[in-house]
mmCIF file of C-alpha atoms in Angstrom:
data_model
loop_
_atom_site.group_PDB
_atom_site.id
_atom_site.type_symbol
_atom_site.label_atom_id
_atom_site.label_comp_id
_atom_site.label_asym_id
_atom_site.label_seq_id
_atom_site.Cartn_x
_atom_site.Cartn_y
_atom_site.Cartn_z
ATOM 1 C CA UNK A 1 40.169 -62.979 -70.474
ATOM 2 C CA UNK A 2 40.147 -58.774 -69.344
ATOM 3 C CA UNK A 3 40.928 -58.186 -65.469
ATOM 4 C CA UNK A 4 38.215 -57.378 -63.829
ATOM 5 C CA UNK A 5 37.916 -55.874 -60.300
ATOM 6 C CA UNK A 6 36.297 -58.385 -57.375
ATOM 7 C CA UNK A 7 33.483 -56.593 -56.478
ATOM 8 C CA UNK A 8 32.630 -55.183 -60.195
ATOM 9 C CA UNK A 9 32.884 -58.480 -61.727
ATOM 10 C CA UNK A 10 30.853 -60.173 -58.521
ATOM 11 C CA UNK A 11 28.069 -57.431 -58.257
ATOM 12 C CA UNK A 12 27.404 -58.396 -61.950
ATOM 13 C CA UNK A 13 26.888 -61.661 -61.685
ATOM 14 C CA UNK A 14 24.449 -61.116 -58.409
ATOM 15 C CA UNK A 15 23.142 -58.997 -60.391
ATOM 16 C CA UNK A 16 22.786 -60.327 -64.495
ATOM 17 C CA UNK A 17 22.933 -63.792 -63.543
ATOM 18 C CA UNK A 18 21.837 -65.075 -59.522
ATOM 19 C CA UNK A 19 19.040 -62.805 -59.276
ATOM 20 C CA UNK A 20 17.162 -63.462 -62.755
ATOM 21 C CA UNK A 21 17.758 -67.011 -62.042
ATOM 22 C CA UNK A 22 16.120 -66.674 -58.333
ATOM 23 C CA UNK A 23 13.612 -64.827 -59.361
ATOM 24 C CA UNK A 24 12.462 -67.310 -61.993
ATOM 25 C CA UNK A 25 13.331 -70.935 -59.923
ATOM 26 C CA UNK A 26 12.355 -69.308 -56.300
ATOM 27 C CA UNK A 27 10.130 -66.508 -56.555
ATOM 28 C CA UNK A 28 9.252 -64.631 -53.741
ATOM 29 C CA UNK A 29 12.359 -66.221 -52.291
ATOM 30 C CA UNK A 30 12.982 -63.519 -49.798
ATOM 31 C CA UNK A 31 16.873 -62.779 -49.235
ATOM 32 C CA UNK A 32 19.945 -60.084 -49.356
ATOM 33 C CA UNK A 33 23.193 -61.264 -51.461
ATOM 34 C CA UNK A 34 26.804 -59.692 -51.602
ATOM 35 C CA UNK A 35 30.302 -59.932 -50.598
ATOM 36 C CA UNK A 36 31.600 -59.850 -47.031
ATOM 37 C CA UNK A 37 33.381 -63.293 -46.472
ATOM 38 C CA UNK A 38 37.148 -62.168 -47.318
ATOM 39 C CA UNK A 39 39.775 -61.775 -49.505
ATOM 40 C CA UNK A 40 41.432 -58.764 -51.267
ATOM 41 C CA UNK A 41 38.717 -57.481 -52.980
ATOM 42 C CA UNK A 42 36.763 -56.739 -50.750
ATOM 43 C CA UNK A 43 39.168 -54.061 -49.265
ATOM 44 C CA UNK A 44 39.154 -52.906 -53.632
ATOM 45 C CA UNK A 45 42.580 -53.872 -53.329
ATOM 46 C CA UNK A 46 42.478 -56.974 -55.818
ATOM 47 C CA UNK A 47 45.082 -56.640 -59.037
ATOM 48 C CA UNK A 48 45.486 -59.633 -62.222
ATOM 49 C CA UNK A 49 47.582 -61.541 -59.775
ATOM 50 C CA UNK A 50 44.513 -61.792 -56.973
ATOM 51 C CA UNK A 51 43.113 -63.696 -59.933
ATOM 52 C CA UNK A 52 44.684 -67.473 -59.199
ATOM 53 C CA UNK A 53 43.418 -68.232 -56.192
ATOM 54 C CA UNK A 54 40.404 -67.688 -54.079
ATOM 55 C CA UNK A 55 38.813 -65.005 -57.055
ATOM 56 C CA UNK A 56 35.610 -65.568 -60.110
ATOM 57 C CA UNK A 57 32.275 -64.695 -60.089
ATOM 58 C CA UNK A 58 31.293 -65.129 -56.561
ATOM 59 C CA UNK A 59 28.510 -63.884 -54.016
ATOM 60 C CA UNK A 60 27.500 -64.628 -50.450
ATOM 61 C CA UNK A 61 23.270 -65.214 -50.309
ATOM 62 C CA UNK A 62 21.396 -64.922 -46.992
ATOM 63 C CA UNK A 63 18.098 -66.181 -46.032
ATOM 64 C CA UNK A 64 16.106 -65.593 -43.120
ATOM 65 C CA UNK A 65 14.892 -69.802 -42.037
ATOM 66 C CA UNK A 66 17.744 -71.796 -42.282
ATOM 67 C CA UNK A 67 15.611 -74.359 -43.925
ATOM 68 C CA UNK A 68 15.681 -72.507 -47.092
ATOM 69 C CA UNK A 69 19.049 -73.036 -47.324
ATOM 70 C CA UNK A 70 19.245 -76.848 -48.827
ATOM 71 C CA UNK A 71 16.620 -76.029 -51.529
ATOM 72 C CA UNK A 72 18.547 -72.536 -52.590
ATOM 73 C CA UNK A 73 21.537 -74.637 -52.586
ATOM 74 C CA UNK A 74 20.452 -77.724 -54.693
ATOM 75 C CA UNK A 75 18.586 -74.857 -57.097
ATOM 76 C CA UNK A 76 21.797 -72.870 -56.976
ATOM 77 C CA UNK A 77 23.642 -76.882 -57.720
ATOM 78 C CA UNK A 78 21.430 -77.423 -61.050
ATOM 79 C CA UNK A 79 21.274 -73.942 -62.255
ATOM 80 C CA UNK A 80 24.559 -71.854 -61.957
ATOM 81 C CA UNK A 81 26.172 -71.439 -66.067
ATOM 82 C CA UNK A 82 30.017 -73.110 -65.748
ATOM 83 C CA UNK A 83 30.934 -69.535 -66.953
ATOM 84 C CA UNK A 84 30.529 -66.189 -66.535
ATOM 85 C CA UNK A 85 31.978 -63.068 -68.927
ATOM 86 C CA UNK A 86 34.468 -65.842 -69.630
ATOM 87 C CA UNK A 87 35.930 -66.471 -66.214
ATOM 88 C CA UNK A 88 34.759 -69.755 -64.532
ATOM 89 C CA UNK A 89 31.960 -69.823 -61.937
ATOM 90 C CA UNK A 90 33.018 -73.513 -60.080
ATOM 91 C CA UNK A 91 36.549 -73.872 -57.747
ATOM 92 C CA UNK A 92 38.617 -76.130 -57.340
ATOM 93 C CA UNK A 93 39.275 -78.482 -53.501
ATOM 94 C CA UNK A 94 38.285 -77.999 -50.418
ATOM 95 C CA UNK A 95 34.132 -78.567 -49.139
ATOM 96 C CA UNK A 96 34.635 -74.704 -48.678
ATOM 97 C CA UNK A 97 35.493 -72.273 -51.452
ATOM 98 C CA UNK A 98 37.722 -69.889 -49.877
ATOM 99 C CA UNK A 99 40.158 -72.655 -49.962
ATOM 100 C CA UNK A 100 40.054 -73.577 -53.841
ATOM 101 C CA UNK A 101 40.975 -71.847 -56.674
ATOM 102 C CA UNK A 102 39.114 -70.483 -60.231
ATOM 103 C CA UNK A 103 38.982 -73.878 -62.052
ATOM 104 C CA UNK A 104 37.055 -74.531 -65.160
ATOM 105 C CA UNK A 105 36.752 -77.999 -64.064
ATOM 106 C CA UNK A 106 36.041 -77.454 -60.601
ATOM 107 C CA UNK A 107 33.797 -78.913 -58.361
ATOM 108 C CA UNK A 108 32.049 -75.869 -55.814
ATOM 109 C CA UNK A 109 30.037 -73.070 -57.179
ATOM 110 C CA UNK A 110 31.298 -69.523 -55.507
ATOM 111 C CA UNK A 111 27.715 -68.683 -53.837
ATOM 112 C CA UNK A 112 27.171 -69.581 -50.531
ATOM 113 C CA UNK A 113 23.685 -69.237 -49.010
ATOM 114 C CA UNK A 114 23.788 -69.383 -45.302
ATOM 115 C CA UNK A 115 20.947 -68.260 -42.738
ATOM 116 C CA UNK A 116 22.210 -65.108 -41.793
ATOM 117 C CA UNK A 117 22.290 -64.715 -38.201
ATOM 118 C CA UNK A 118 24.241 -68.081 -38.038
ATOM 119 C CA UNK A 119 26.687 -66.625 -41.143
ATOM 120 C CA UNK A 120 27.378 -63.975 -38.677
ATOM 121 C CA UNK A 121 27.913 -65.481 -35.423
ATOM 122 C CA UNK A 122 30.230 -68.133 -37.293
ATOM 123 C CA UNK A 123 31.784 -65.429 -38.897
ATOM 124 C CA UNK A 124 32.458 -62.507 -35.744
ATOM 125 C CA UNK A 125 31.091 -64.596 -32.722
ATOM 126 C CA UNK A 126 27.600 -63.270 -31.894
ATOM 127 C CA UNK A 127 25.144 -60.991 -33.866
ATOM 128 C CA UNK A 128 25.346 -57.791 -34.112
ATOM 129 C CA UNK A 129 21.160 -57.641 -35.069
ATOM 130 C CA UNK A 130 20.740 -57.389 -31.318
ATOM 131 C CA UNK A 131 23.902 -55.107 -29.899
ATOM 132 C CA UNK A 132 27.292 -55.496 -29.455
ATOM 133 C CA UNK A 133 28.671 -55.007 -26.123
ATOM 134 C CA UNK A 134 32.008 -54.378 -24.486
ATOM 135 C CA UNK A 135 33.231 -57.843 -24.569
ATOM 136 C CA UNK A 136 31.900 -58.645 -27.666
ATOM 137 C CA UNK A 137 33.865 -55.533 -29.875
ATOM 138 C CA UNK A 138 37.292 -56.426 -27.957
ATOM 139 C CA UNK A 139 36.471 -60.459 -29.251
ATOM 140 C CA UNK A 140 36.290 -59.657 -32.509
ATOM 141 C CA UNK A 141 39.738 -58.605 -34.698
ATOM 142 C CA UNK A 142 39.639 -55.765 -36.629
ATOM 143 C CA UNK A 143 40.172 -57.649 -40.103
ATOM 144 C CA UNK A 144 36.961 -59.415 -39.255
ATOM 145 C CA UNK A 145 35.448 -55.669 -39.207
ATOM 146 C CA UNK A 146 37.282 -54.627 -42.204
ATOM 147 C CA UNK A 147 36.014 -57.359 -44.615
ATOM 148 C CA UNK A 148 32.047 -56.934 -42.989
ATOM 149 C CA UNK A 149 32.504 -52.988 -43.017
ATOM 150 C CA UNK A 150 34.888 -53.427 -46.160
ATOM 151 C CA UNK A 151 32.809 -55.246 -49.491
ATOM 152 C CA UNK A 152 29.264 -54.204 -50.640
ATOM 153 C CA UNK A 153 25.845 -56.076 -50.441
ATOM 154 C CA UNK A 154 24.260 -56.315 -54.106
ATOM 155 C CA UNK A 155 20.858 -57.146 -52.987
ATOM 156 C CA UNK A 156 18.744 -56.379 -49.068
ATOM 157 C CA UNK A 157 15.733 -57.895 -49.110
ATOM 158 C CA UNK A 158 15.928 -59.412 -45.743
ATOM 159 C CA UNK A 159 13.790 -55.613 -44.640
ATOM 160 C CA UNK A 160 16.991 -54.152 -44.218
ATOM 161 C CA UNK A 161 18.890 -56.639 -42.027
ATOM 162 C CA UNK A 162 22.361 -57.276 -43.261
ATOM 163 C CA UNK A 163 22.709 -53.387 -43.813
ATOM 164 C CA UNK A 164 21.766 -52.832 -41.145
ATOM 165 C CA UNK A 165 24.034 -55.169 -38.934
ATOM 166 C CA UNK A 166 26.813 -53.890 -40.757
ATOM 167 C CA UNK A 167 25.994 -50.354 -40.080
ATOM 168 C CA UNK A 168 26.192 -51.091 -36.486
ATOM 169 C CA UNK A 169 29.692 -52.656 -36.734
ATOM 170 C CA UNK A 170 30.464 -49.162 -38.138
ATOM 171 C CA UNK A 171 33.003 -47.636 -35.626
ATOM 172 C CA UNK A 172 33.989 -48.618 -31.656
ATOM 173 C CA UNK A 173 31.483 -46.599 -28.765
ATOM 174 C CA UNK A 174 33.769 -44.244 -27.950
ATOM 175 C CA UNK A 175 34.895 -45.908 -24.819
ATOM 176 C CA UNK A 176 35.860 -49.066 -26.566
ATOM 177 C CA UNK A 177 37.944 -47.154 -28.876
ATOM 178 C CA UNK A 178 39.413 -45.107 -25.703
ATOM 179 C CA UNK A 179 40.450 -47.919 -24.227
ATOM 180 C CA UNK A 180 41.337 -50.014 -27.906
ATOM 181 C CA UNK A 181 43.543 -46.794 -28.292
ATOM 182 C CA UNK A 182 45.633 -47.105 -24.793
ATOM 183 C CA UNK A 183 45.969 -50.238 -25.066
ATOM 184 C CA UNK A 184 47.957 -49.738 -28.400
ATOM 185 C CA UNK A 185 50.098 -46.697 -26.191
ATOM 186 C CA UNK A 186 50.388 -49.754 -23.765
ATOM 187 C CA UNK A 187 52.498 -51.684 -26.224
ATOM 188 C CA UNK A 188 54.779 -49.191 -27.775
ATOM 189 C CA UNK A 189 55.213 -47.684 -24.595
ATOM 190 C CA UNK A 190 56.713 -51.240 -23.056
ATOM 191 C CA UNK A 191 59.051 -50.858 -26.307
ATOM 192 C CA UNK A 192 60.370 -48.156 -27.731
ATOM 193 C CA UNK A 193 63.249 -47.272 -25.433
ATOM 194 C CA UNK A 194 64.127 -51.165 -26.391
ATOM 195 C CA UNK A 195 65.606 -50.039 -29.959
ATOM 196 C CA UNK A 196 68.096 -48.488 -28.346
ATOM 197 C CA UNK A 197 69.527 -50.146 -25.996
ATOM 198 C CA UNK A 198 70.028 -53.512 -29.157
ATOM 199 C CA UNK A 199 71.842 -50.693 -30.956
ATOM 200 C CA UNK A 200 73.962 -50.496 -27.540
ATOM 201 C CA UNK A 201 75.111 -53.067 -27.139
ATOM 202 C CA UNK A 202 75.710 -53.653 -30.802
ATOM 203 C CA UNK A 203 72.726 -55.326 -31.823
ATOM 204 C CA UNK A 204 71.722 -53.888 -35.274
ATOM 205 C CA UNK A 205 69.381 -56.621 -36.687
ATOM 206 C CA UNK A 206 67.343 -57.014 -32.935
ATOM 207 C CA UNK A 207 67.441 -52.930 -32.450
ATOM 208 C CA UNK A 208 65.715 -52.967 -36.694
ATOM 209 C CA UNK A 209 63.178 -56.015 -35.196
ATOM 210 C CA UNK A 210 61.803 -53.958 -32.403
ATOM 211 C CA UNK A 211 61.724 -50.904 -34.727
ATOM 212 C CA UNK A 212 59.592 -52.984 -37.384
ATOM 213 C CA UNK A 213 57.612 -54.409 -34.549
ATOM 214 C CA UNK A 214 57.274 -50.298 -33.192
ATOM 215 C CA UNK A 215 56.363 -49.204 -36.721
ATOM 216 C CA UNK A 216 53.575 -51.538 -36.970
ATOM 217 C CA UNK A 217 51.908 -50.664 -33.815
ATOM 218 C CA UNK A 218 52.104 -46.915 -35.128
ATOM 219 C CA UNK A 219 50.512 -47.469 -38.272
ATOM 220 C CA UNK A 220 47.430 -49.633 -36.041
ATOM 221 C CA UNK A 221 47.285 -46.743 -34.309
ATOM 222 C CA UNK A 222 47.523 -44.024 -36.821
ATOM 223 C CA UNK A 223 44.159 -46.769 -38.633
ATOM 224 C CA UNK A 224 42.555 -46.172 -35.093
ATOM 225 C CA UNK A 225 43.120 -42.817 -34.979
ATOM 226 C CA UNK A 226 41.052 -41.853 -38.469
ATOM 227 C CA UNK A 227 38.660 -44.386 -37.867
ATOM 228 C CA UNK A 228 39.495 -47.118 -40.289
ATOM 229 C CA UNK A 229 39.983 -50.873 -39.262
ATOM 230 C CA UNK A 230 43.568 -52.349 -39.238
ATOM 231 C CA UNK A 231 43.526 -55.051 -42.041
ATOM 232 C CA UNK A 232 46.110 -58.210 -42.281
ATOM 233 C CA UNK A 233 49.694 -57.781 -42.644
ATOM 234 C CA UNK A 234 49.596 -58.066 -46.299
ATOM 235 C CA UNK A 235 47.515 -54.911 -47.037
ATOM 236 C CA UNK A 236 48.298 -53.198 -43.791
ATOM 237 C CA UNK A 237 51.091 -50.788 -45.331
ATOM 238 C CA UNK A 238 48.997 -50.185 -48.491
ATOM 239 C CA UNK A 239 45.724 -48.813 -46.425
ATOM 240 C CA UNK A 240 47.794 -47.402 -43.997
ATOM 241 C CA UNK A 241 49.389 -45.638 -47.237
ATOM 242 C CA UNK A 242 45.621 -44.117 -48.022
ATOM 243 C CA UNK A 243 45.409 -42.131 -44.629
ATOM 244 C CA UNK A 244 45.688 -38.387 -46.007
ATOM 245 C CA UNK A 245 47.633 -37.788 -43.154
ATOM 246 C CA UNK A 246 50.162 -40.724 -44.060
ATOM 247 C CA UNK A 247 52.771 -39.291 -45.797
ATOM 248 C CA UNK A 248 54.734 -37.594 -42.481
ATOM 249 C CA UNK A 249 54.520 -41.667 -40.467
ATOM 250 C CA UNK A 250 55.032 -42.561 -43.654
ATOM 251 C CA UNK A 251 58.827 -40.917 -44.898
ATOM 252 C CA UNK A 252 59.870 -41.297 -40.799
ATOM 253 C CA UNK A 253 58.897 -45.356 -40.713
ATOM 254 C CA UNK A 254 61.169 -45.871 -44.187
ATOM 255 C CA UNK A 255 64.035 -43.626 -42.784
ATOM 256 C CA UNK A 256 63.397 -45.857 -39.176
ATOM 257 C CA UNK A 257 63.757 -49.085 -40.673
ATOM 258 C CA UNK A 258 66.186 -48.659 -43.667
ATOM 259 C CA UNK A 259 70.016 -49.122 -43.998
ATOM 260 C CA UNK A 260 70.954 -45.848 -41.740
ATOM 261 C CA UNK A 261 72.797 -46.434 -38.335
ATOM 262 C CA UNK A 262 71.107 -46.166 -34.642
ATOM 263 C CA UNK A 263 70.780 -42.208 -34.559
ATOM 264 C CA UNK A 264 68.792 -41.938 -38.001
ATOM 265 C CA UNK A 265 66.410 -45.113 -36.709
ATOM 266 C CA UNK A 266 65.905 -43.175 -34.105
ATOM 267 C CA UNK A 267 65.564 -40.129 -35.877
ATOM 268 C CA UNK A 268 62.719 -41.640 -37.875
ATOM 269 C CA UNK A 269 61.189 -42.878 -35.174
ATOM 270 C CA UNK A 270 61.197 -39.949 -33.128
ATOM 271 C CA UNK A 271 59.101 -38.189 -36.235
ATOM 272 C CA UNK A 272 56.771 -41.251 -36.121
ATOM 273 C CA UNK A 273 56.418 -41.216 -32.527
ATOM 274 C CA UNK A 274 55.558 -37.073 -32.900
ATOM 275 C CA UNK A 275 53.189 -37.703 -35.292
ATOM 276 C CA UNK A 276 51.070 -40.063 -34.354
ATOM 277 C CA UNK A 277 50.778 -38.335 -30.897
ATOM 278 C CA UNK A 278 49.635 -35.878 -32.359
ATOM 279 C CA UNK A 279 46.617 -37.288 -34.541
ATOM 280 C CA UNK A 280 46.116 -38.989 -30.679
ATOM 281 C CA UNK A 281 45.278 -35.749 -29.009
ATOM 282 C CA UNK A 282 43.570 -34.498 -32.847
ATOM 283 C CA UNK A 283 41.201 -36.548 -31.801
ATOM 284 C CA UNK A 284 39.377 -35.364 -28.988
ATOM 285 C CA UNK A 285 39.019 -38.088 -27.397
ATOM 286 C CA UNK A 286 41.335 -37.560 -24.219
ATOM 287 C CA UNK A 287 43.391 -34.828 -22.018
ATOM 288 C CA UNK A 288 46.217 -33.245 -24.256
ATOM 289 C CA UNK A 289 49.597 -34.593 -24.011
ATOM 290 C CA UNK A 290 52.341 -33.030 -24.892
ATOM 291 C CA UNK A 291 54.048 -34.972 -28.139
ATOM 292 C CA UNK A 292 57.265 -34.711 -27.974
ATOM 293 C CA UNK A 293 60.372 -36.882 -27.208
ATOM 294 C CA UNK A 294 62.141 -36.901 -24.072
ATOM 295 C CA UNK A 295 65.026 -39.560 -22.558
ATOM 296 C CA UNK A 296 64.351 -42.708 -21.684
ATOM 297 C CA UNK A 297 65.860 -41.634 -17.815
ATOM 298 C CA UNK A 298 69.001 -40.920 -17.622
ATOM 299 C CA UNK A 299 69.511 -43.463 -20.480
ATOM 300 C CA UNK A 300 71.023 -41.888 -24.127
ATOM 301 C CA UNK A 301 67.543 -43.112 -25.636
ATOM 302 C CA UNK A 302 64.586 -40.364 -27.228
ATOM 303 C CA UNK A 303 61.325 -41.544 -26.187
ATOM 304 C CA UNK A 304 57.786 -40.438 -25.823
ATOM 305 C CA UNK A 305 56.930 -42.094 -22.661
ATOM 306 C CA UNK A 306 53.799 -43.851 -24.268
ATOM 307 C CA UNK A 307 52.499 -44.421 -21.409
ATOM 308 C CA UNK A 308 51.254 -40.728 -20.664
ATOM 309 C CA UNK A 309 49.036 -41.068 -23.902
ATOM 310 C CA UNK A 310 48.001 -44.706 -21.544
ATOM 311 C CA UNK A 311 47.096 -42.634 -18.810
ATOM 312 C CA UNK A 312 45.112 -39.906 -20.672
ATOM 313 C CA UNK A 313 42.986 -42.240 -22.151
ATOM 314 C CA UNK A 314 41.666 -44.590 -19.666
ATOM 315 C CA UNK A 315 40.859 -41.188 -17.333
ATOM 316 C CA UNK A 316 38.772 -40.534 -20.417
ATOM 317 C CA UNK A 317 36.576 -43.820 -20.377
ATOM 318 C CA UNK A 318 33.120 -43.103 -18.658
ATOM 319 C CA UNK A 319 32.160 -46.913 -18.198
ATOM 320 C CA UNK A 320 33.652 -48.283 -14.222
ATOM 321 C CA UNK A 321 34.331 -51.701 -15.314
ATOM 322 C CA UNK A 322 35.732 -50.816 -18.946
ATOM 323 C CA UNK A 323 37.734 -48.098 -17.597
ATOM 324 C CA UNK A 324 39.130 -50.586 -14.830
ATOM 325 C CA UNK A 325 40.522 -53.617 -17.055
ATOM 326 C CA UNK A 326 43.950 -53.858 -18.078
ATOM 327 C CA UNK A 327 45.029 -51.802 -20.484
ATOM 328 C CA UNK A 328 45.572 -55.558 -22.809
ATOM 329 C CA UNK A 329 43.211 -54.429 -26.001
ATOM 330 C CA UNK A 330 41.372 -55.858 -27.771
ATOM 331 C CA UNK A 331 42.422 -59.269 -28.922
ATOM 332 C CA UNK A 332 43.805 -59.096 -32.485
ATOM 333 C CA UNK A 333 46.542 -56.875 -30.420
ATOM 334 C CA UNK A 334 47.836 -59.330 -28.088
ATOM 335 C CA UNK A 335 46.991 -62.826 -30.153
ATOM 336 C CA UNK A 336 48.748 -62.858 -33.239
ATOM 337 C CA UNK A 337 47.544 -66.754 -34.023
ATOM 338 C CA UNK A 338 45.888 -66.912 -38.017
ATOM 339 C CA UNK A 339 44.314 -69.672 -36.896
ATOM 340 C CA UNK A 340 42.896 -68.204 -33.845
ATOM 341 C CA UNK A 341 42.025 -64.781 -35.646
ATOM 342 C CA UNK A 342 39.767 -66.543 -38.042
ATOM 343 C CA UNK A 343 38.227 -69.043 -36.310
ATOM 344 C CA UNK A 344 35.138 -66.746 -33.488
ATOM 345 C CA UNK A 345 34.799 -69.726 -30.825
ATOM 346 C CA UNK A 346 38.561 -69.919 -30.491
ATOM 347 C CA UNK A 347 38.689 -65.820 -30.027
ATOM 348 C CA UNK A 348 36.605 -66.018 -27.668
ATOM 349 C CA UNK A 349 38.178 -68.886 -25.637
ATOM 350 C CA UNK A 350 41.329 -67.380 -25.413
ATOM 351 C CA UNK A 351 39.677 -63.842 -24.740
ATOM 352 C CA UNK A 352 37.560 -65.629 -21.719
ATOM 353 C CA UNK A 353 40.780 -66.863 -19.858
ATOM 354 C CA UNK A 354 42.610 -64.115 -20.404
ATOM 355 C CA UNK A 355 40.926 -61.396 -18.443
ATOM 356 C CA UNK A 356 36.915 -63.130 -17.570
ATOM 357 C CA UNK A 357 34.473 -61.258 -16.676
#
């Protein structure tokens, strides 16, 4: 079987198999269809390697009435072909198709059927069609936002509701954007001096570990500053590298994380910090701050003193309640556990405990 990018395969699967089948078997059914539930193909990053699991001809169908779910599922169970363009349409393992692998003898096809509002609430913890409050924005991991605004809609026969929901999730409101950026710089300000301190006492491994954490935070900040939802770890570097302005930061971080000694590591970090700081000024979201590094008090380490950017961004937040929040940011800026971040209800419980309204 020749590799076909997943979004292309799945769009053809909808157009050539699902749409005609539903028109014949369930005439008049109102539904939307797309691929928004996760997978490398949603970001256009799937390769032949991706086909060894969780990949194949699949689609998500959304209906307006939960009462339609069972009959649509029954129709698909009975009528879907075994293969499409040579690819098996059924998956083996687990009741959730995302836990299975493509297999010719699989026991579950790759077409999910859900009521749209219920699926959005399960995925996000809220229904964006009703609007997104500040707390909603701060409770949705950016990986989820990358999935829902990436991917593709193949058909929207629900009066455009799926398309409208995605449009609402396109980007943060400016105040929330400022607050999240401030939280990102806060994380950097708390750790930027530790790289040199570790090296000073001979802990080269510890110094590199701290530098790697700073690199991750700078890359996430860089994506946010360019209005790109940061994906999870597997694709963070790939998506960051695709930014038109990324090369100076990529070169700087490669030096910072390379085999060089502490002076080389510091020089790379300095270049990366100053570049992302300049991007922050260029965003126009807050008053400009001098983007050059300086000594860390009387110690021989160069730092950006990132708290200056935290203060400028927080001062520019117009909503007094949001401005008064401690700058812990969105949930995936202080929480890094897959088994929490992939369950909206758990995410909301953690967020409510960290910053109760």
